[in-house]
PDB file of C-alpha atoms in Angstrom:
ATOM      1  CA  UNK A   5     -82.171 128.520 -66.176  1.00  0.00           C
ATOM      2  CA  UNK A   6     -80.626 128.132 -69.735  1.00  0.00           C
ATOM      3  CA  UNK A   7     -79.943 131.754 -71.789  1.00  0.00           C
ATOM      4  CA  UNK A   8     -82.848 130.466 -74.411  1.00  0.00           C
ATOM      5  CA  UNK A   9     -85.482 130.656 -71.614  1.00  0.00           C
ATOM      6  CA  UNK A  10     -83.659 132.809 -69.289  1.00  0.00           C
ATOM      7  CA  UNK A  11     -86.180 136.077 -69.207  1.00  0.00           C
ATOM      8  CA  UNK A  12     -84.439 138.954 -71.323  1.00  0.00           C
ATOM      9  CA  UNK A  13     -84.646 142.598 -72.563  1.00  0.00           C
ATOM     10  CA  UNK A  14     -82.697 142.128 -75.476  1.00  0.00           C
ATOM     11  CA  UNK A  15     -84.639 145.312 -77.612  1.00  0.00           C
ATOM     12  CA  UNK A  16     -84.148 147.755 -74.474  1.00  0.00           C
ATOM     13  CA  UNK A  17     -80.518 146.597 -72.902  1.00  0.00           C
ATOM     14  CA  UNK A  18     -78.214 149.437 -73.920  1.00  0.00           C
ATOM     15  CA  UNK A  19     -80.541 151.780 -72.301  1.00  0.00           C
ATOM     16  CA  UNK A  20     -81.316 148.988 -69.207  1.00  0.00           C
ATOM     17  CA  UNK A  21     -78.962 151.028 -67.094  1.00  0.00           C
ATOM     18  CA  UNK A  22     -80.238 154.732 -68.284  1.00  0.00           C
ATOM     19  CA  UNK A  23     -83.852 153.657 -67.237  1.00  0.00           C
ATOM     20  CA  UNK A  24     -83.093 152.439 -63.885  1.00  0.00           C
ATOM     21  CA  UNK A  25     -81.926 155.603 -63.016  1.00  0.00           C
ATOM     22  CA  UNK A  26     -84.465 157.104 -64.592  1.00  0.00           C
ATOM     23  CA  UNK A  27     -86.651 155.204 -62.353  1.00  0.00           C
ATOM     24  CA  UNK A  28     -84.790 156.008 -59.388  1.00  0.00           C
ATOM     25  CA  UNK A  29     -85.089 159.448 -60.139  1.00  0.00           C
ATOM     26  CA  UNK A  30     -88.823 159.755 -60.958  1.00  0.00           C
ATOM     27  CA  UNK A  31     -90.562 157.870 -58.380  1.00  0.00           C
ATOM     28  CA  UNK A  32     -92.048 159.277 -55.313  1.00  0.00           C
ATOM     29  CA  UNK A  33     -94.815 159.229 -52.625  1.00  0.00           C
ATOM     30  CA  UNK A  34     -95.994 163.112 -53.098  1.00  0.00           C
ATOM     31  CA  UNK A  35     -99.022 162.577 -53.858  1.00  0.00           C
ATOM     32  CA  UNK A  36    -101.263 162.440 -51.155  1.00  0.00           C
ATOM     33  CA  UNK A  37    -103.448 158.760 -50.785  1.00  0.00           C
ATOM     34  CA  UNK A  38    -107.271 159.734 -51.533  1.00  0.00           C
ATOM     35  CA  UNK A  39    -110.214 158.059 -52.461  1.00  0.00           C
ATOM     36  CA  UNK A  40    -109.909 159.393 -56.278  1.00  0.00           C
ATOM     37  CA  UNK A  41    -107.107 160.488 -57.963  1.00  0.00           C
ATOM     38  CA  UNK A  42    -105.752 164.331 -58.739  1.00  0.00           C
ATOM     39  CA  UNK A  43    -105.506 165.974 -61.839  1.00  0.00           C
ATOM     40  CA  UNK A  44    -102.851 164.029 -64.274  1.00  0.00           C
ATOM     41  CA  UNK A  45    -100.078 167.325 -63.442  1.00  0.00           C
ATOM     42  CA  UNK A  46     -99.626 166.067 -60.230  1.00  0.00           C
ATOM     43  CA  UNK A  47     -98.305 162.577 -61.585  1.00  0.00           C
ATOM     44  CA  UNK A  48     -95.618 165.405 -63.204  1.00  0.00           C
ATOM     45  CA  UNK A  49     -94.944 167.082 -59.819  1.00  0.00           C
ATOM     46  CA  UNK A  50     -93.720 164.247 -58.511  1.00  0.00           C
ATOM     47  CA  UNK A  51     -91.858 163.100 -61.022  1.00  0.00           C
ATOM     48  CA  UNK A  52     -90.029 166.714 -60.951  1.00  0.00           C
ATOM     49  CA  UNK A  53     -89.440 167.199 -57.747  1.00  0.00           C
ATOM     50  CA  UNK A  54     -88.216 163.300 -56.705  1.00  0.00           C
ATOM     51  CA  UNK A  55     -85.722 163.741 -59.740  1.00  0.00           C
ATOM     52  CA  UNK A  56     -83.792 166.727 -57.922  1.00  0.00           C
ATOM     53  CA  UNK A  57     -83.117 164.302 -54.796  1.00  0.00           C
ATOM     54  CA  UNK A  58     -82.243 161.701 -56.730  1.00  0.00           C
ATOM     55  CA  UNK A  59     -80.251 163.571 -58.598  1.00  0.00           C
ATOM     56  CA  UNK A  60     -78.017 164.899 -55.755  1.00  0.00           C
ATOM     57  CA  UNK A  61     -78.030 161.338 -54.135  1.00  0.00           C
ATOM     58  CA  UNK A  62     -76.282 160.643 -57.045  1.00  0.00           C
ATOM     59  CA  UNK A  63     -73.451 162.602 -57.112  1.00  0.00           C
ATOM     60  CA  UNK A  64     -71.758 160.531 -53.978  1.00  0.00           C
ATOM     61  CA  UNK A  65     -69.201 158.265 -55.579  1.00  0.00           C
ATOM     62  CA  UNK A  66     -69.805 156.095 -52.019  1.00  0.00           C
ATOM     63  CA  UNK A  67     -73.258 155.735 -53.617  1.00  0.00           C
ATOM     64  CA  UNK A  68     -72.994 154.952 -57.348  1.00  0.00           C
ATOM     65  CA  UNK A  69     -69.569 153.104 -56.855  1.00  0.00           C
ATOM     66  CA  UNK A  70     -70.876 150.560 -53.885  1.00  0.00           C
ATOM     67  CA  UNK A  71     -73.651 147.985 -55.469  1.00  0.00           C
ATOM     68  CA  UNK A  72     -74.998 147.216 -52.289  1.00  0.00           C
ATOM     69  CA  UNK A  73     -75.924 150.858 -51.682  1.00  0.00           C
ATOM     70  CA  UNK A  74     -77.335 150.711 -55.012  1.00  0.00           C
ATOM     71  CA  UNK A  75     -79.529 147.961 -54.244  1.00  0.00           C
ATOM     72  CA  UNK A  76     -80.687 150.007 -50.711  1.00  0.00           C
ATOM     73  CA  UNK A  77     -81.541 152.549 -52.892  1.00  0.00           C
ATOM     74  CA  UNK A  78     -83.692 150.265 -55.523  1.00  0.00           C
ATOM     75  CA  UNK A  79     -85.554 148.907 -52.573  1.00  0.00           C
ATOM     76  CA  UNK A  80     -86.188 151.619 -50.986  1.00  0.00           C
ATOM     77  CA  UNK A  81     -86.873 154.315 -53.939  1.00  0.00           C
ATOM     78  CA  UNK A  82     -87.800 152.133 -56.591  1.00  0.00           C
ATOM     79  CA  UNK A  83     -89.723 149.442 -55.399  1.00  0.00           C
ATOM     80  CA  UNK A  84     -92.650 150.945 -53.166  1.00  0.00           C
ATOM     81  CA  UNK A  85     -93.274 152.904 -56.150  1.00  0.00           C
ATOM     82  CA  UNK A  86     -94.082 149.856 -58.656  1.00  0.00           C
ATOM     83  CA  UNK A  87     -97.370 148.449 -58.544  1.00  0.00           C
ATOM     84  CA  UNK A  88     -96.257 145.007 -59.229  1.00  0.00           C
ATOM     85  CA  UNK A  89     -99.503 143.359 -58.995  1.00  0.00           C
ATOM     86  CA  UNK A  90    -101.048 145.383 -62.218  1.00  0.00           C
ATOM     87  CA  UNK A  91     -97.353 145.265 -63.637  1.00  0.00           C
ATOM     88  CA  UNK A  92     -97.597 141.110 -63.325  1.00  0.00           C
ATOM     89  CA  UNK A  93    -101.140 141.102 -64.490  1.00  0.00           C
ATOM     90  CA  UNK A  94     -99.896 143.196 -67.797  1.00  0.00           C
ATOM     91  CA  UNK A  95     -96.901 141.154 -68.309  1.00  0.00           C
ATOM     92  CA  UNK A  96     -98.696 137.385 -68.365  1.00  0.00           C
ATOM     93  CA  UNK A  97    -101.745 139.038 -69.821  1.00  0.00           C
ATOM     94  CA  UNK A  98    -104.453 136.202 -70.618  1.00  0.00           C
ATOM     95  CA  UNK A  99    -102.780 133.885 -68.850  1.00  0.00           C
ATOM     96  CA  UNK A 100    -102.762 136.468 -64.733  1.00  0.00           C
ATOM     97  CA  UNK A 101    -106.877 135.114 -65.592  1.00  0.00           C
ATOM     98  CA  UNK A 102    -106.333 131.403 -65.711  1.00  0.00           C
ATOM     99  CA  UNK A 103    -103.545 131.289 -62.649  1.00  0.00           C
ATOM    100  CA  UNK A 104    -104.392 130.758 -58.820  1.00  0.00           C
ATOM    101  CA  UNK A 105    -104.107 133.022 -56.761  1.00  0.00           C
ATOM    102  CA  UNK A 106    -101.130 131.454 -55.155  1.00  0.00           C
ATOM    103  CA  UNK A 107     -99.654 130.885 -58.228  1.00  0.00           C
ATOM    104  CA  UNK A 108    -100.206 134.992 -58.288  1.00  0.00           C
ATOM    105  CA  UNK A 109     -98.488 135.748 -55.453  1.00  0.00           C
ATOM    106  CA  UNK A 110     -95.348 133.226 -56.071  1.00  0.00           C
ATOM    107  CA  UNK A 111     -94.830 135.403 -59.652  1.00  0.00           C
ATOM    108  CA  UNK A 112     -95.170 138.434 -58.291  1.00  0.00           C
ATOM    109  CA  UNK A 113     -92.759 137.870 -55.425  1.00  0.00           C
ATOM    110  CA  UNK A 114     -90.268 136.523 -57.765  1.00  0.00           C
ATOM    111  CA  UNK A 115     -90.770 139.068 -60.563  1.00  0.00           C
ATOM    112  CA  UNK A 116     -89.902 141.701 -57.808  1.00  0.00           C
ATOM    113  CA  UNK A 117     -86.701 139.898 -56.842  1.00  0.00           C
ATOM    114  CA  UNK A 118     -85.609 139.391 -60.146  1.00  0.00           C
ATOM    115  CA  UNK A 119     -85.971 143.004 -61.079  1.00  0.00           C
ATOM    116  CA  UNK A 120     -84.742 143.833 -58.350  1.00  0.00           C
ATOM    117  CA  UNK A 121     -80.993 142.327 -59.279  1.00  0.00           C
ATOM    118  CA  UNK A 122     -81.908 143.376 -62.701  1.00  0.00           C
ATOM    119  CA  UNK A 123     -82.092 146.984 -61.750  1.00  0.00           C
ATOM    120  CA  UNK A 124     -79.430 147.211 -59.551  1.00  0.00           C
ATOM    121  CA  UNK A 125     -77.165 145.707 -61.911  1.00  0.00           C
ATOM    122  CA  UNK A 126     -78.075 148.126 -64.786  1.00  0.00           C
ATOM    123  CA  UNK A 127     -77.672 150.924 -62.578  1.00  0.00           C
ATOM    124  CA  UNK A 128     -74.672 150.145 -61.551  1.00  0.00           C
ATOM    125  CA  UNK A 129     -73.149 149.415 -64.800  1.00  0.00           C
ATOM    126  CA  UNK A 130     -74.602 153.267 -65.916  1.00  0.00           C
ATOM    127  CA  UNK A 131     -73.234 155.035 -62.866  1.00  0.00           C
ATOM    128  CA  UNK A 132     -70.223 153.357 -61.681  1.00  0.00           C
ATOM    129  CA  UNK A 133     -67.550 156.488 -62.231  1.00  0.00           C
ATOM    130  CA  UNK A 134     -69.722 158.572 -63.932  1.00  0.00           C
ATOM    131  CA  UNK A 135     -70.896 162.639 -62.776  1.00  0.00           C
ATOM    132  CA  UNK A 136     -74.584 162.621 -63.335  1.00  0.00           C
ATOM    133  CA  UNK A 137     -75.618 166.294 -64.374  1.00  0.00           C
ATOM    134  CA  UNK A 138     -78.182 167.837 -62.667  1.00  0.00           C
ATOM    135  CA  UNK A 139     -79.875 168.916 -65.602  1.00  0.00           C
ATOM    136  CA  UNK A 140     -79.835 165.449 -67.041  1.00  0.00           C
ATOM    137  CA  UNK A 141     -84.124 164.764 -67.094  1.00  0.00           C
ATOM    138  CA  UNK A 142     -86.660 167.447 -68.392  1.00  0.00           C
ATOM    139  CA  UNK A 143     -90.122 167.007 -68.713  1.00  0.00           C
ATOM    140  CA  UNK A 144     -91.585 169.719 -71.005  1.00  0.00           C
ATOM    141  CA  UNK A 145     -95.453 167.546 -72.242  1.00  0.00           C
ATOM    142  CA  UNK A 146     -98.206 167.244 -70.364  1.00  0.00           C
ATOM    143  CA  UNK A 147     -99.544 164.276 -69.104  1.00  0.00           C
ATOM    144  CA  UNK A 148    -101.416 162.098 -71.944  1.00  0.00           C
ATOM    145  CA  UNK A 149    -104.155 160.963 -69.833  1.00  0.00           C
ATOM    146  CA  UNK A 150    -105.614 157.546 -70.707  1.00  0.00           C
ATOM    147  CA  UNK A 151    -108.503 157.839 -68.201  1.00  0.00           C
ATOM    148  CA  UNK A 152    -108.566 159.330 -64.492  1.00  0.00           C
ATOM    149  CA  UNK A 153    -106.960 156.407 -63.457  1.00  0.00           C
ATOM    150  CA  UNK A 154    -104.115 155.909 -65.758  1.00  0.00           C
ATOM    151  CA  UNK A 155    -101.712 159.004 -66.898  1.00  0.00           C
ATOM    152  CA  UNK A 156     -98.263 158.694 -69.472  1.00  0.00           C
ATOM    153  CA  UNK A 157     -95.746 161.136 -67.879  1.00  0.00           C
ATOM    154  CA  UNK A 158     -92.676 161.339 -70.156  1.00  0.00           C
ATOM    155  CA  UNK A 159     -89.072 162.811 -69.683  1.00  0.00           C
ATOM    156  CA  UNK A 160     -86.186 163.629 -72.040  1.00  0.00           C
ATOM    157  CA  UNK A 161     -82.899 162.154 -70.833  1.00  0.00           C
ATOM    158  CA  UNK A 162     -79.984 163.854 -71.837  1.00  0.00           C
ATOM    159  CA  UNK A 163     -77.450 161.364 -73.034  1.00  0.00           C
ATOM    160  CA  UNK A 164     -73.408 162.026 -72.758  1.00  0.00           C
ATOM    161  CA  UNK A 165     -73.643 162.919 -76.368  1.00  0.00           C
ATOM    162  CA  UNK A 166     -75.920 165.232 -75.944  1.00  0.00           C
ATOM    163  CA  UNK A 167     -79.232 163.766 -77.647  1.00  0.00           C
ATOM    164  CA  UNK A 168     -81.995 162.968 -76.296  1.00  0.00           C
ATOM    165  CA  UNK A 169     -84.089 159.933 -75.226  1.00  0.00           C
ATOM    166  CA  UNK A 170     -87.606 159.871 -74.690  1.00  0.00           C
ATOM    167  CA  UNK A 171     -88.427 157.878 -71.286  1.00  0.00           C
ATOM    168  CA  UNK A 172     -92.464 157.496 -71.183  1.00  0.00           C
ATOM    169  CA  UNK A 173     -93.965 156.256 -67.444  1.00  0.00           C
ATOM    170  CA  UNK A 174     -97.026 154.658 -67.188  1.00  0.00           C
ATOM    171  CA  UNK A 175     -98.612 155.527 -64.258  1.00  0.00           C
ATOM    172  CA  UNK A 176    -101.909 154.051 -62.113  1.00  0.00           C
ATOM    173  CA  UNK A 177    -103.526 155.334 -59.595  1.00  0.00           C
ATOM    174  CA  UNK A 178    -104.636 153.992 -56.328  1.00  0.00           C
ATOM    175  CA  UNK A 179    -104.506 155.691 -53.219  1.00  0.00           C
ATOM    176  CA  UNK A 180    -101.212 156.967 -54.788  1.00  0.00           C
ATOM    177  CA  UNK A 181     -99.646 157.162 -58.204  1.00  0.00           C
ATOM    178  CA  UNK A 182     -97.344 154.224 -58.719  1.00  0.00           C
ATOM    179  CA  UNK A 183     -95.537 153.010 -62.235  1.00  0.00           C
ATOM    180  CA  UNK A 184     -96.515 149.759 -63.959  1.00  0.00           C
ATOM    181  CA  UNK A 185     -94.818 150.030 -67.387  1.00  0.00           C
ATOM    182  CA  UNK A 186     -91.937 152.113 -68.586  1.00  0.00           C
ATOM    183  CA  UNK A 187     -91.371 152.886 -72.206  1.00  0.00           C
ATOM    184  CA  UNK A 188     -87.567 153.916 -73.536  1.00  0.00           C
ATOM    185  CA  UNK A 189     -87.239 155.089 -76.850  1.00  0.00           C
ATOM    186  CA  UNK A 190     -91.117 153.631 -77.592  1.00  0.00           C
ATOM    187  CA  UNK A 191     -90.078 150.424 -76.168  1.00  0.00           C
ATOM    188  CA  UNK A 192     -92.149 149.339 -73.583  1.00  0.00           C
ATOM    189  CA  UNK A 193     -90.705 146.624 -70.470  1.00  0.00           C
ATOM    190  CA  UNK A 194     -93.844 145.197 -70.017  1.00  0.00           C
ATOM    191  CA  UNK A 195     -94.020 144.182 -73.761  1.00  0.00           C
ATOM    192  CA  UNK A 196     -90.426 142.638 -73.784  1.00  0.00           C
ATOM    193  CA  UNK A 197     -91.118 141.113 -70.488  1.00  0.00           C
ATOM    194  CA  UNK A 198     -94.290 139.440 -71.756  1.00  0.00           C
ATOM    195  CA  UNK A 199     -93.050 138.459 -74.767  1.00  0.00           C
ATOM    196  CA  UNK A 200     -90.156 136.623 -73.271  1.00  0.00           C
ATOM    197  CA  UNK A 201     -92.439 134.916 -70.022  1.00  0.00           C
ATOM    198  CA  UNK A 202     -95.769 133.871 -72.189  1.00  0.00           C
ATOM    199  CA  UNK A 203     -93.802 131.832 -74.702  1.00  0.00           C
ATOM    200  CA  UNK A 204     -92.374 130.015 -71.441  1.00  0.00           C
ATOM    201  CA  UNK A 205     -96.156 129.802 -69.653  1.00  0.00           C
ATOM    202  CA  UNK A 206     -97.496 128.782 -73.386  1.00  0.00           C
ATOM    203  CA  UNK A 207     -94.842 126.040 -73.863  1.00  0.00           C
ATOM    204  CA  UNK A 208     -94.488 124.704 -70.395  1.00  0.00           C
ATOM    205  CA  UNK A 209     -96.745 126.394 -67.633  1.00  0.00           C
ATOM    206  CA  UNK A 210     -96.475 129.186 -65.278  1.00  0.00           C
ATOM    207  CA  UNK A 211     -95.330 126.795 -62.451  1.00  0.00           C
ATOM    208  CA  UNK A 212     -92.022 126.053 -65.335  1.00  0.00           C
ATOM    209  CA  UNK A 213     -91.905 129.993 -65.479  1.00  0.00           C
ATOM    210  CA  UNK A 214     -91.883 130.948 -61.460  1.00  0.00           C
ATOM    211  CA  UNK A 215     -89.287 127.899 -61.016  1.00  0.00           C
ATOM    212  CA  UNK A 216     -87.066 129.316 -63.907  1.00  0.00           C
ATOM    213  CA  UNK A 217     -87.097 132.684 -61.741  1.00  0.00           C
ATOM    214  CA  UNK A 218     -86.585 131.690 -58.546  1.00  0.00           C
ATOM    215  CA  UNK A 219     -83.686 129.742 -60.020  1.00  0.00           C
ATOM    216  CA  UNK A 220     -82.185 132.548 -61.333  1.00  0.00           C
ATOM    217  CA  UNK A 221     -83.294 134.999 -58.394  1.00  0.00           C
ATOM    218  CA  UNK A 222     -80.889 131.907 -56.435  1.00  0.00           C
ATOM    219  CA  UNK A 223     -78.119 132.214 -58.776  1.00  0.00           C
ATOM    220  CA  UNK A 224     -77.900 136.479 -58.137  1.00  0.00           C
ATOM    221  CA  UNK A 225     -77.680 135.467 -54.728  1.00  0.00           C
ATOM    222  CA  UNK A 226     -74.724 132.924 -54.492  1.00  0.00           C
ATOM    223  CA  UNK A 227     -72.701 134.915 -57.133  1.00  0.00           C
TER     224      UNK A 227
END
C-alpha cells in the first residue's frame, strides 16, 4: 500500500504514543457483565483503578524496552477492551450499511491487526527509556453521559513538561463497558480513521480498502 492511501493519523501522531498508553492504562473488565448497564461513575472506577496496574507494569524497563512484551500487553490489556465491531461501524459510517456481512468481518479482523502494530509501535516509541510517574493520569469530571448506554470518561495526562492533555474515552456498554473512540486533545481516532478509509471505500470499494490493510498488516509482519 502506497503512503497516499496508506491509512494515517496525521492530526493525532505526536500524541499516537501518549494515547496508547493511555489506553493501556484505562481499560479494564471491573465492571461486572449485566443485563443493563451501571451508573456512568463506574465507567470512572475502572478507568482509576486499571491505571494504577498499568502504571506499575510500567515501570519494568524488561517491559517498556522489549516490543514484543509490548505487543503481549496490547493484546491482552488493550484489545478485549475495544469493541471493534461498533468502532468499525463508526469508522466506515454509511458505508458498515451497504457491506456484507463477510465483508464485515474481513474489516474488522484487519482493522484489529493493524491497530494492533499501530499501537504497539506508538507505545513503544513513548516508553522506550522513559520513568512513567505514577501520578501521570487524573480524572477529576464526571462522566458526560450521552445516554445509559454510552458515557465520555476523560483524563488529564501529565506531559514531561508539565501541561496537560485532555484524553476523552468513549465508552459503550454491553454486558461490560468497552471503548470505541478515543479523543486526544478534541481529536477524535475514529474521525481521522474514517476520514482516511471512506475516501478509499468512496474511490475504489471496501474490498480495495480490506486488501490495502491486509497488505500492510503483511508488511508489519515480515519487517
Amino acid at each position: 500500500m502506497n503512503n497516499r492511501s496508506a491509512p494515517s493519523l496525521v492530526n493525532v501522531r505526536r500524541y499516537a504514543g501518549m494515547l496508547v498508553f493511555c489506553l493501556l492504562c484505562c481499560l479494564s473488565t471491573a465492571a461486572a457483565a449485566t443485563a443493563e448497564p451501571p451508573a456512568a461513575t463506574t465507567a470512572r472506577s475502572a478507568l482509576e483503578s486499571i491505571a494504577v496496574r498499568m502504571v506499575t507494569a510500567l515501570q519494568d524497563p524488561g517491559v517498556r524496552q522489549n516490543e514484543r512484551q509490548l505487543e503481549q500487553l496490547v493484546r491482552t490489556e488493550l484489545v478485549p477492551h475495544i469493541d471493534f465491531r461498533v468502532s468499525a461501524n463508526l469508522v466506515l459510517g454509511p458505508h458498515w450499511n451497504d457491506a456484507s456481512e463477510a465483508q464485515r468481518d474481513a474489516f474488522i479482523e484487519e482493522f484489529r491487526a493493524f491497530l494492533v502494530r499501530f499501537y504497539t509501535s506508538a507505545l513503544a516509541s513513548h516508553v522506550d527509556s522513559k520513568e512513567i510517574p505514577v501520578d501521570i493520569m487524573s480524572f477529576r469530571d464526571e462522566p458526560r453521559v450521552k445516554d445509559p448506554r454510552q458515557v465520555f470518561v476523560r483524563s488529564y495526562v501529565t506531559q514531561a513538561d508539565g501541561a496537560e492533555v485532555a484524553v476523552e474515552y468513549r465508552m459503550f456498554w454491553h454486558d461490560s463497558w468497552k471503548v470505541i473512540d478515543v479523543s486526544v486533545a478534541g481529536i477524535s481516532m475514529v474521525q481521522n480513521y474514517r476520514s482516511n478509509f471512506t475516501t478509499t471505500v468512496k474511490q475504489h470499494g471496501l474490498d480495495t480498502l480490506i486488501a490495502q490493510l491486509q497488505e500492510r498488516n503483511r508488511s508489519f509482519v515480515t519487517n
